[in-house]
PDB file of C-alpha atoms and ligand atoms in Angstrom:
ATOM      1  CA  MET J   1      -0.122   7.009 -11.171  1.00 97.00           C
ATOM      2  CA  GLY J   2       0.650   5.825 -14.694  1.00 98.00           C
ATOM      3  CA  ASP J   3       0.325   2.933 -17.109  1.00 98.00           C
ATOM      4  CA  SER J   4       1.468  -0.543 -16.198  1.00 98.00           C
ATOM      5  CA  GLY J   5       5.192  -1.105 -16.687  1.00 97.00           C
ATOM      6  CA  VAL J   6       6.291   2.545 -16.765  1.00 98.00           C
ATOM      7  CA  GLY J   7       8.272   2.051 -13.553  1.00 98.00           C
ATOM      8  CA  LYS J   8       6.128   3.473 -10.731  1.00 98.00           C
ATOM      9  CA  SER J   9       7.074   0.749  -8.241  1.00 97.00           C
ATOM     10  CA  SER J  10      10.707   0.931  -9.334  1.00 98.00           C
ATOM     11  CA  ILE J  11      10.770   4.702  -8.723  1.00 98.00           C
ATOM     12  CA  ALA J  12       9.102   4.235  -5.334  1.00 97.00           C
ATOM     13  CA  GLU J  13      11.635   1.542  -4.379  1.00 97.00           C
ATOM     14  CA  ARG J  14      14.486   3.762  -5.530  1.00 98.00           C
ATOM     15  CA  ILE J  15      13.171   6.712  -3.501  1.00 97.00           C
ATOM     16  CA  VAL J  16      12.518   4.716  -0.348  1.00 97.00           C
ATOM     17  CA  ASN J  17      15.170   1.946  -0.309  1.00 96.00           C
ATOM     18  CA  ASP J  18      17.609   3.112  -3.022  1.00 97.00           C
ATOM     19  CA  VAL J  19      17.448  -0.232  -4.832  1.00 97.00           C
ATOM     20  CA  PHE J  20      16.422  -1.357  -8.322  1.00 97.00           C
ATOM     21  CA  SER J  21      15.231  -4.731  -9.537  1.00 93.00           C
ATOM     22  CA  ILE J  22      15.064  -5.685 -13.225  1.00 89.00           C
ATOM     23  CA  SER J  23      12.291  -8.222 -12.609  1.00 84.00           C
ATOM     24  CA  THR J  24       9.397  -6.657 -10.748  1.00 84.00           C
ATOM     25  CA  GLU J  25       5.869  -7.980 -10.334  1.00 93.00           C
ATOM     26  CA  ALA J  26       2.967  -5.850 -11.538  1.00 96.00           C
ATOM     27  CA  THR J  27       1.428  -4.135  -8.537  1.00 96.00           C
ATOM     28  CA  ILE J  28      -1.863  -5.588  -7.334  1.00 96.00           C
ATOM     29  CA  GLY J  29      -4.285  -2.897  -6.154  1.00 93.00           C
ATOM     30  CA  ALA J  30      -1.740  -0.562  -4.575  1.00 95.00           C
ATOM     31  CA  SER J  31       1.167  -0.702  -2.192  1.00 95.00           C
ATOM     32  CA  TYR J  32       2.165   1.677   0.554  1.00 96.00           C
ATOM     33  CA  LEU J  33       5.633   3.001   1.304  1.00 96.00           C
ATOM     34  CA  SER J  34       6.869   5.800   3.512  1.00 96.00           C
ATOM     35  CA  LYS J  35       9.889   8.033   3.394  1.00 96.00           C
ATOM     36  CA  ILE J  36      11.202  10.480   5.937  1.00 95.00           C
ATOM     37  CA  LEU J  37      13.036  13.488   4.559  1.00 93.00           C
ATOM     38  CA  SER J  38      14.611  16.330   6.463  1.00 89.00           C
ATOM     39  CA  LYS J  39      14.983  19.736   4.931  1.00 87.00           C
ATOM     40  CA  ASN J  40      15.685  23.154   6.452  1.00 85.00           C
ATOM     41  CA  ASN J  41      15.571  21.731   9.995  1.00 88.00           C
ATOM     42  CA  LYS J  42      12.128  20.262   9.394  1.00 89.00           C
ATOM     43  CA  ILE J  43      11.229  16.601   9.123  1.00 91.00           C
ATOM     44  CA  TYR J  44       8.713  15.496   6.523  1.00 92.00           C
ATOM     45  CA  ASN J  45       7.059  12.099   6.458  1.00 94.00           C
ATOM     46  CA  PHE J  46       5.870  11.136   2.988  1.00 95.00           C
ATOM     47  CA  ASN J  47       3.136   8.510   2.828  1.00 96.00           C
ATOM     48  CA  ILE J  48       3.385   7.131  -0.689  1.00 97.00           C
ATOM     49  CA  TRP J  49       0.696   5.090  -2.416  1.00 97.00           C
ATOM     50  CA  ASP J  50       2.061   3.206  -5.404  1.00 97.00           C
ATOM     51  CA  THR J  51      -1.018   2.411  -7.481  1.00 97.00           C
ATOM     52  CA  ALA J  52      -1.443  -0.402  -9.999  1.00 97.00           C
ATOM     53  CA  GLY J  53      -1.334   0.598 -13.659  1.00 97.00           C
ATOM     54  CA  GLN J  54      -3.159  -2.414 -15.061  1.00 96.00           C
ATOM     55  CA  GLU J  55      -6.525  -1.598 -16.618  1.00 94.00           C
ATOM     56  CA  LYS J  56      -8.438  -3.874 -14.223  1.00 95.00           C
ATOM     57  CA  TYR J  57      -7.373  -1.702 -11.261  1.00 94.00           C
ATOM     58  CA  HIS J  58      -8.250   1.678 -12.798  1.00 93.00           C
ATOM     59  CA  CYS J  59     -11.376   2.146 -10.701  1.00 94.00           C
ATOM     60  CA  LEU J  60      -9.272   1.882  -7.507  1.00 94.00           C
ATOM     61  CA  VAL J  61      -6.858   4.695  -8.337  1.00 93.00           C
ATOM     62  CA  PRO J  62      -9.164   7.617  -7.338  1.00 93.00           C
ATOM     63  CA  LEU J  63      -9.488   6.096  -3.854  1.00 92.00           C
ATOM     64  CA  TYR J  64      -5.771   6.652  -3.361  1.00 93.00           C
ATOM     65  CA  TYR J  65      -5.341  10.131  -4.834  1.00 93.00           C
ATOM     66  CA  LYS J  66      -8.527  11.642  -3.394  1.00 90.00           C
ATOM     67  CA  ASN J  67      -6.982  13.005  -0.173  1.00 89.00           C
ATOM     68  CA  CYS J  68      -3.399  13.327  -1.319  1.00 94.00           C
ATOM     69  CA  ASP J  69      -1.284  16.478  -1.180  1.00 94.00           C
ATOM     70  CA  ALA J  70       0.721  15.596  -4.266  1.00 96.00           C
ATOM     71  CA  ALA J  71       0.617  13.266  -7.238  1.00 97.00           C
ATOM     72  CA  MET J  72       3.361  11.767  -9.395  1.00 98.00           C
ATOM     73  CA  ILE J  73       2.236  10.818 -12.876  1.00 98.00           C
ATOM     74  CA  VAL J  74       4.736   8.538 -14.558  1.00 98.00           C
ATOM     75  CA  TYR J  75       5.257   7.615 -18.199  1.00 98.00           C
ATOM     76  CA  ASP J  76       7.973   5.668 -20.006  1.00 98.00           C
ATOM     77  CA  ILE J  77       9.995   7.853 -22.408  1.00 98.00           C
ATOM     78  CA  THR J  78      10.227   4.873 -24.813  1.00 98.00           C
ATOM     79  CA  ASN J  79       6.448   4.442 -24.924  1.00 98.00           C
ATOM     80  CA  ARG J  80       4.475   7.299 -26.457  1.00 98.00           C
ATOM     81  CA  ASN J  81       1.112   5.798 -25.496  1.00 98.00           C
ATOM     82  CA  SER J  82       2.090   5.906 -21.846  1.00 98.00           C
ATOM     83  CA  TYR J  83       2.862   9.636 -22.248  1.00 98.00           C
ATOM     84  CA  LEU J  84      -0.517  10.331 -23.882  1.00 98.00           C
ATOM     85  CA  ALA J  85      -2.253   8.416 -21.084  1.00 98.00           C
ATOM     86  CA  ALA J  86      -0.262  10.320 -18.451  1.00 98.00           C
ATOM     87  CA  LYS J  87      -1.334  13.676 -19.913  1.00 98.00           C
ATOM     88  CA  LYS J  88      -4.994  12.632 -19.734  1.00 97.00           C
ATOM     89  CA  ARG J  89      -4.702  11.956 -16.006  1.00 96.00           C
ATOM     90  CA  ILE J  90      -4.005  15.596 -15.153  1.00 97.00           C
ATOM     91  CA  PRO J  91      -7.523  17.032 -15.670  1.00 96.00           C
ATOM     92  CA  GLU J  92      -8.967  13.931 -13.983  1.00 93.00           C
ATOM     93  CA  LEU J  93      -6.761  14.541 -10.943  1.00 94.00           C
ATOM     94  CA  ARG J  94      -7.563  18.237 -10.764  1.00 94.00           C
ATOM     95  CA  LYS J  95     -11.274  17.515 -10.918  1.00 94.00           C
ATOM     96  CA  ASN J  96     -11.412  14.750  -8.330  1.00 93.00           C
ATOM     97  CA  SER J  97      -8.736  15.578  -5.768  1.00 93.00           C
ATOM     98  CA  THR J  98      -7.267  18.384  -3.733  1.00 89.00           C
ATOM     99  CA  VAL J  99      -3.638  17.824  -4.725  1.00 94.00           C
ATOM    100  CA  SER J 100      -1.550  20.991  -4.590  1.00 92.00           C
ATOM    101  CA  ALA J 101       1.395  19.576  -6.520  1.00 96.00           C
ATOM    102  CA  ILE J 102       1.458  17.391  -9.607  1.00 97.00           C
ATOM    103  CA  ILE J 103       4.716  16.144 -11.072  1.00 98.00           C
ATOM    104  CA  LEU J 104       4.949  14.536 -14.508  1.00 98.00           C
ATOM    105  CA  ILE J 105       7.809  12.031 -14.634  1.00 98.00           C
ATOM    106  CA  GLY J 106       9.344  10.625 -17.812  1.00 98.00           C
ATOM    107  CA  ASN J 107      11.080   7.457 -16.623  1.00 98.00           C
ATOM    108  CA  LYS J 108      13.673   5.073 -18.199  1.00 98.00           C
ATOM    109  CA  THR J 109      16.125   7.693 -19.499  1.00 98.00           C
ATOM    110  CA  ASP J 110      18.800   4.984 -19.523  1.00 98.00           C
ATOM    111  CA  LEU J 111      17.125   3.463 -22.610  1.00 98.00           C
ATOM    112  CA  ILE J 112      18.007   4.744 -26.076  1.00 96.00           C
ATOM    113  CA  ASP J 113      14.805   4.127 -28.085  1.00 97.00           C
ATOM    114  CA  ARG J 114      13.099   7.303 -26.926  1.00 98.00           C
ATOM    115  CA  GLN J 115       9.609   8.103 -28.287  1.00 98.00           C
ATOM    116  CA  VAL J 116       8.860  11.243 -26.272  1.00 98.00           C
ATOM    117  CA  PRO J 117      11.199  14.233 -26.719  1.00 98.00           C
ATOM    118  CA  LYS J 118      12.107  15.875 -23.434  1.00 98.00           C
ATOM    119  CA  SER J 119      11.369  19.339 -24.862  1.00 98.00           C
ATOM    120  CA  GLU J 120       7.814  18.311 -25.769  1.00 98.00           C
ATOM    121  CA  ALA J 121       6.997  17.024 -22.273  1.00 98.00           C
ATOM    122  CA  GLN J 122       8.730  20.009 -20.681  1.00 98.00           C
ATOM    123  CA  LEU J 123       6.675  22.479 -22.718  1.00 98.00           C
ATOM    124  CA  PHE J 124       3.459  20.592 -21.984  1.00 98.00           C
ATOM    125  CA  SER J 125       4.245  20.647 -18.256  1.00 98.00           C
ATOM    126  CA  SER J 126       4.954  24.360 -18.076  1.00 98.00           C
ATOM    127  CA  GLU J 127       1.815  25.173 -20.108  1.00 98.00           C
ATOM    128  CA  ASN J 128      -0.266  23.006 -17.780  1.00 97.00           C
ATOM    129  CA  ASN J 129       1.313  24.159 -14.549  1.00 96.00           C
ATOM    130  CA  VAL J 130       2.738  20.818 -13.496  1.00 97.00           C
ATOM    131  CA  LEU J 131       6.265  20.022 -12.351  1.00 98.00           C
ATOM    132  CA  PHE J 132       8.397  17.918 -14.667  1.00 98.00           C
ATOM    133  CA  LEU J 133      11.372  15.573 -14.346  1.00 98.00           C
ATOM    134  CA  GLU J 134      12.973  12.860 -16.411  1.00 98.00           C
ATOM    135  CA  THR J 135      14.296   9.974 -14.327  1.00 98.00           C
ATOM    136  CA  SER J 136      15.777   6.527 -14.453  1.00 98.00           C
ATOM    137  CA  ALA J 137      14.861   4.251 -11.598  1.00 98.00           C
ATOM    138  CA  LYS J 138      17.569   1.923 -12.932  1.00 98.00           C
ATOM    139  CA  THR J 139      20.486   4.373 -12.661  1.00 98.00           C
ATOM    140  CA  ALA J 140      18.905   6.586  -9.963  1.00 98.00           C
ATOM    141  CA  PHE J 141      19.054   9.555 -12.361  1.00 98.00           C
ATOM    142  CA  HIS J 142      17.094  12.444 -10.775  1.00 98.00           C
ATOM    143  CA  THR J 143      15.044  10.147  -8.546  1.00 98.00           C
ATOM    144  CA  LYS J 144      16.250  12.016  -5.423  1.00 96.00           C
ATOM    145  CA  ASP J 145      14.895  15.254  -6.875  1.00 97.00           C
ATOM    146  CA  ILE J 146      11.283  14.060  -7.026  1.00 97.00           C
ATOM    147  CA  LEU J 147      10.320  14.592  -3.370  1.00 96.00           C
ATOM    148  CA  GLU J 148      12.480  17.734  -3.179  1.00 95.00           C
ATOM    149  CA  LYS J 149      10.562  19.282  -6.069  1.00 96.00           C
ATOM    150  CA  ILE J 150       7.226  18.295  -4.564  1.00 96.00           C
ATOM    151  CA  LEU J 151       8.220  19.837  -1.215  1.00 94.00           C
ATOM    152  CA  GLU J 152       8.989  23.161  -2.879  1.00 92.00           C
ATOM    153  CA  GLU J 153       5.498  23.225  -4.345  1.00 91.00           C
ATOM    154  CA  LEU J 154       3.515  22.203  -1.263  1.00 89.00           C
ATOM    155  CA  PRO J 155       2.130  24.875   1.075  1.00 82.00           C
ATOM    156  CA  PRO J 156       4.175  25.214   4.306  1.00 77.00           C
ATOM    157  CA  PRO J 157       3.163  22.773   7.027  1.00 69.00           C
ATOM    158  CA  PRO J 158       1.158  24.128   9.970  1.00 71.00           C
ATOM    159  CA  ALA J 159       3.135  25.304  13.003  1.00 71.00           C
ATOM    160  CA  PRO J 160       3.985  22.454  15.382  1.00 68.00           C
ATOM    161  CA  ILE J 161       1.460  22.157  18.162  1.00 68.00           C
ATOM    162  CA  ASP J 162       4.042  22.844  20.937  1.00 69.00           C
ATOM    163  CA  SER J 163       4.931  26.204  19.399  1.00 66.00           C
ATOM    164  CA  ILE J 164       1.361  27.442  19.889  1.00 65.00           C
ATOM    165  CA  PRO J 165       0.995  28.943  23.404  1.00 65.00           C
ATOM    166  CA  LEU J 166      -2.013  27.209  24.917  1.00 65.00           C
ATOM    167  CA  ILE J 167      -1.756  29.092  28.241  1.00 62.00           C
ATOM    168  CA  PRO J 168      -1.343  32.867  28.126  1.00 59.00           C
ATOM    169  CA  THR J 169       2.106  33.793  29.422  1.00 56.00           C
ATOM    170  CA  HIS J 170       0.816  36.537  31.757  1.00 57.00           C
ATOM    171  CA  THR J 171      -2.024  34.886  33.603  1.00 54.00           C
ATOM    172  CA  THR J 172      -3.991  36.829  36.172  1.00 54.00           C
ATOM    173  CA  TYR J 173      -5.345  34.400  38.700  1.00 55.00           C
ATOM    174  CA  SER J 174      -8.538  35.315  40.403  1.00 53.00           C
ATOM    175  CA  CYS J 175      -9.615  32.905  43.059  1.00 54.00           C
ATOM    176  CA  CYS J 176     -10.965  33.142  46.578  1.00 54.00           C
ATOM    177  CA  ASN J 177      -7.509  32.108  47.932  1.00 50.00           C
ATOM    178  CA  TYR J 178      -5.689  35.066  46.338  1.00 47.00           C
TER     179      TYR J 178
HETATM  180  P1  LIG O   1       2.462  -1.720 -12.556  1.00 87.49           P
HETATM  181  O1  LIG O   1       2.712  -2.116 -11.147  1.00 87.49           O
HETATM  182  O2  LIG O   1       1.973  -2.873 -13.387  1.00 87.49           O
HETATM  183  O3  LIG O   1       1.562  -0.542 -12.695  1.00 87.49           O
HETATM  184  O4  LIG O   1       3.899  -1.312 -13.216  1.00 87.49           O
HETATM  185  P2  LIG O   1       4.951  -0.249 -12.664  1.00 87.49           P
HETATM  186  O5  LIG O   1       4.686   1.065 -13.294  1.00 87.49           O
HETATM  187  O6  LIG O   1       4.997  -0.283 -11.189  1.00 87.49           O
HETATM  188  O7  LIG O   1       6.324  -0.786 -13.287  1.00 87.49           O
HETATM  189  P3  LIG O   1       7.529  -1.492 -12.528  1.00 87.49           P
HETATM  190  O8  LIG O   1       8.187  -0.571 -11.580  1.00 87.49           O
HETATM  191  O9  LIG O   1       7.075  -2.797 -12.009  1.00 87.49           O
HETATM  192  O10 LIG O   1       8.569  -1.699 -13.749  1.00 87.49           O
HETATM  193  C1  LIG O   1       8.235  -2.424 -14.920  1.00 87.49           C
HETATM  194  C2  LIG O   1       9.521  -2.891 -15.605  1.00 87.49           C
HETATM  195  O11 LIG O   1      10.293  -1.753 -16.020  1.00 87.49           O
HETATM  196  C3  LIG O   1      10.444  -3.712 -14.692  1.00 87.49           C
HETATM  197  O12 LIG O   1      11.043  -4.730 -15.451  1.00 87.49           O
HETATM  198  C4  LIG O   1      11.492  -2.703 -14.246  1.00 87.49           C
HETATM  199  O13 LIG O   1      12.729  -3.319 -13.932  1.00 87.49           O
HETATM  200  C5  LIG O   1      11.613  -1.818 -15.494  1.00 87.49           C
HETATM  201  N1  LIG O   1      12.033  -0.459 -15.180  1.00 87.49           N
HETATM  202  C6  LIG O   1      11.507   0.385 -14.250  1.00 87.49           C
HETATM  203  N2  LIG O   1      12.165   1.556 -14.242  1.00 87.49           N
HETATM  204  C7  LIG O   1      13.131   1.455 -15.186  1.00 87.49           C
HETATM  205  C8  LIG O   1      14.162   2.336 -15.672  1.00 87.49           C
HETATM  206  O14 LIG O   1      14.333   3.472 -15.231  1.00 87.49           O
HETATM  207  N3  LIG O   1      14.953   1.861 -16.686  1.00 87.49           N
HETATM  208  C9  LIG O   1      14.819   0.609 -17.213  1.00 87.49           C
HETATM  209  N4  LIG O   1      15.643   0.256 -18.196  1.00 87.49           N
HETATM  210  N5  LIG O   1      13.864  -0.244 -16.782  1.00 87.49           N
HETATM  211  C10 LIG O   1      13.045   0.168 -15.789  1.00 87.49           C
HETATM  212 MG1  LIG O   2       3.924  -1.338  -9.793  1.00 87.49          MG
END
């Protein structure tokens, strides 16, 4: 989630395909991407919904975050308004979804005209119990850490179905033939 132009699609593309494009199209509605990550001998499949930041699509965003396990809220470190808008999304998310992890992401660290000090966003995040990272989709700065951080925050996945014994190991058969 996040305002239009902050770099949500660019971050998603960097995470999934490790590429960056300077000329991207504004997302229409939402787009879906998936990423498989293995960690500690477990394989995780992330289903990622990249929502559209343009005002006209705002009413669609809750449809995508409603049943999510985690949310990334992105702002542009050179655009203070996008940071203020990102902060406002946190209570909205907590009220209307069951997400167990929220990460606030300050993107475009490769640019020099910064309007949001890192320390300010970091303090806000720790006070509001959300994860925090600054990234650059352009240079790939910290983009690999996003899913790793989210994984650390999510509750452990349920045991795989084949590790649950469905048939008791010591079965006593009682049948007319025995
Ligand atoms: P919507 O789909 O409209 O909500 O926008 P978005 O948040 O998906 O933004 P998008 O990824 O399309 O990026 C908008 C513009 O910012 C594009 O020109 C990107 O190339 C540029 N951009 C994205 N990330 C970065 C970054 O880390 N650094 C720089 N310098 N530019 C970036
Ligand atoms: Mg987009």
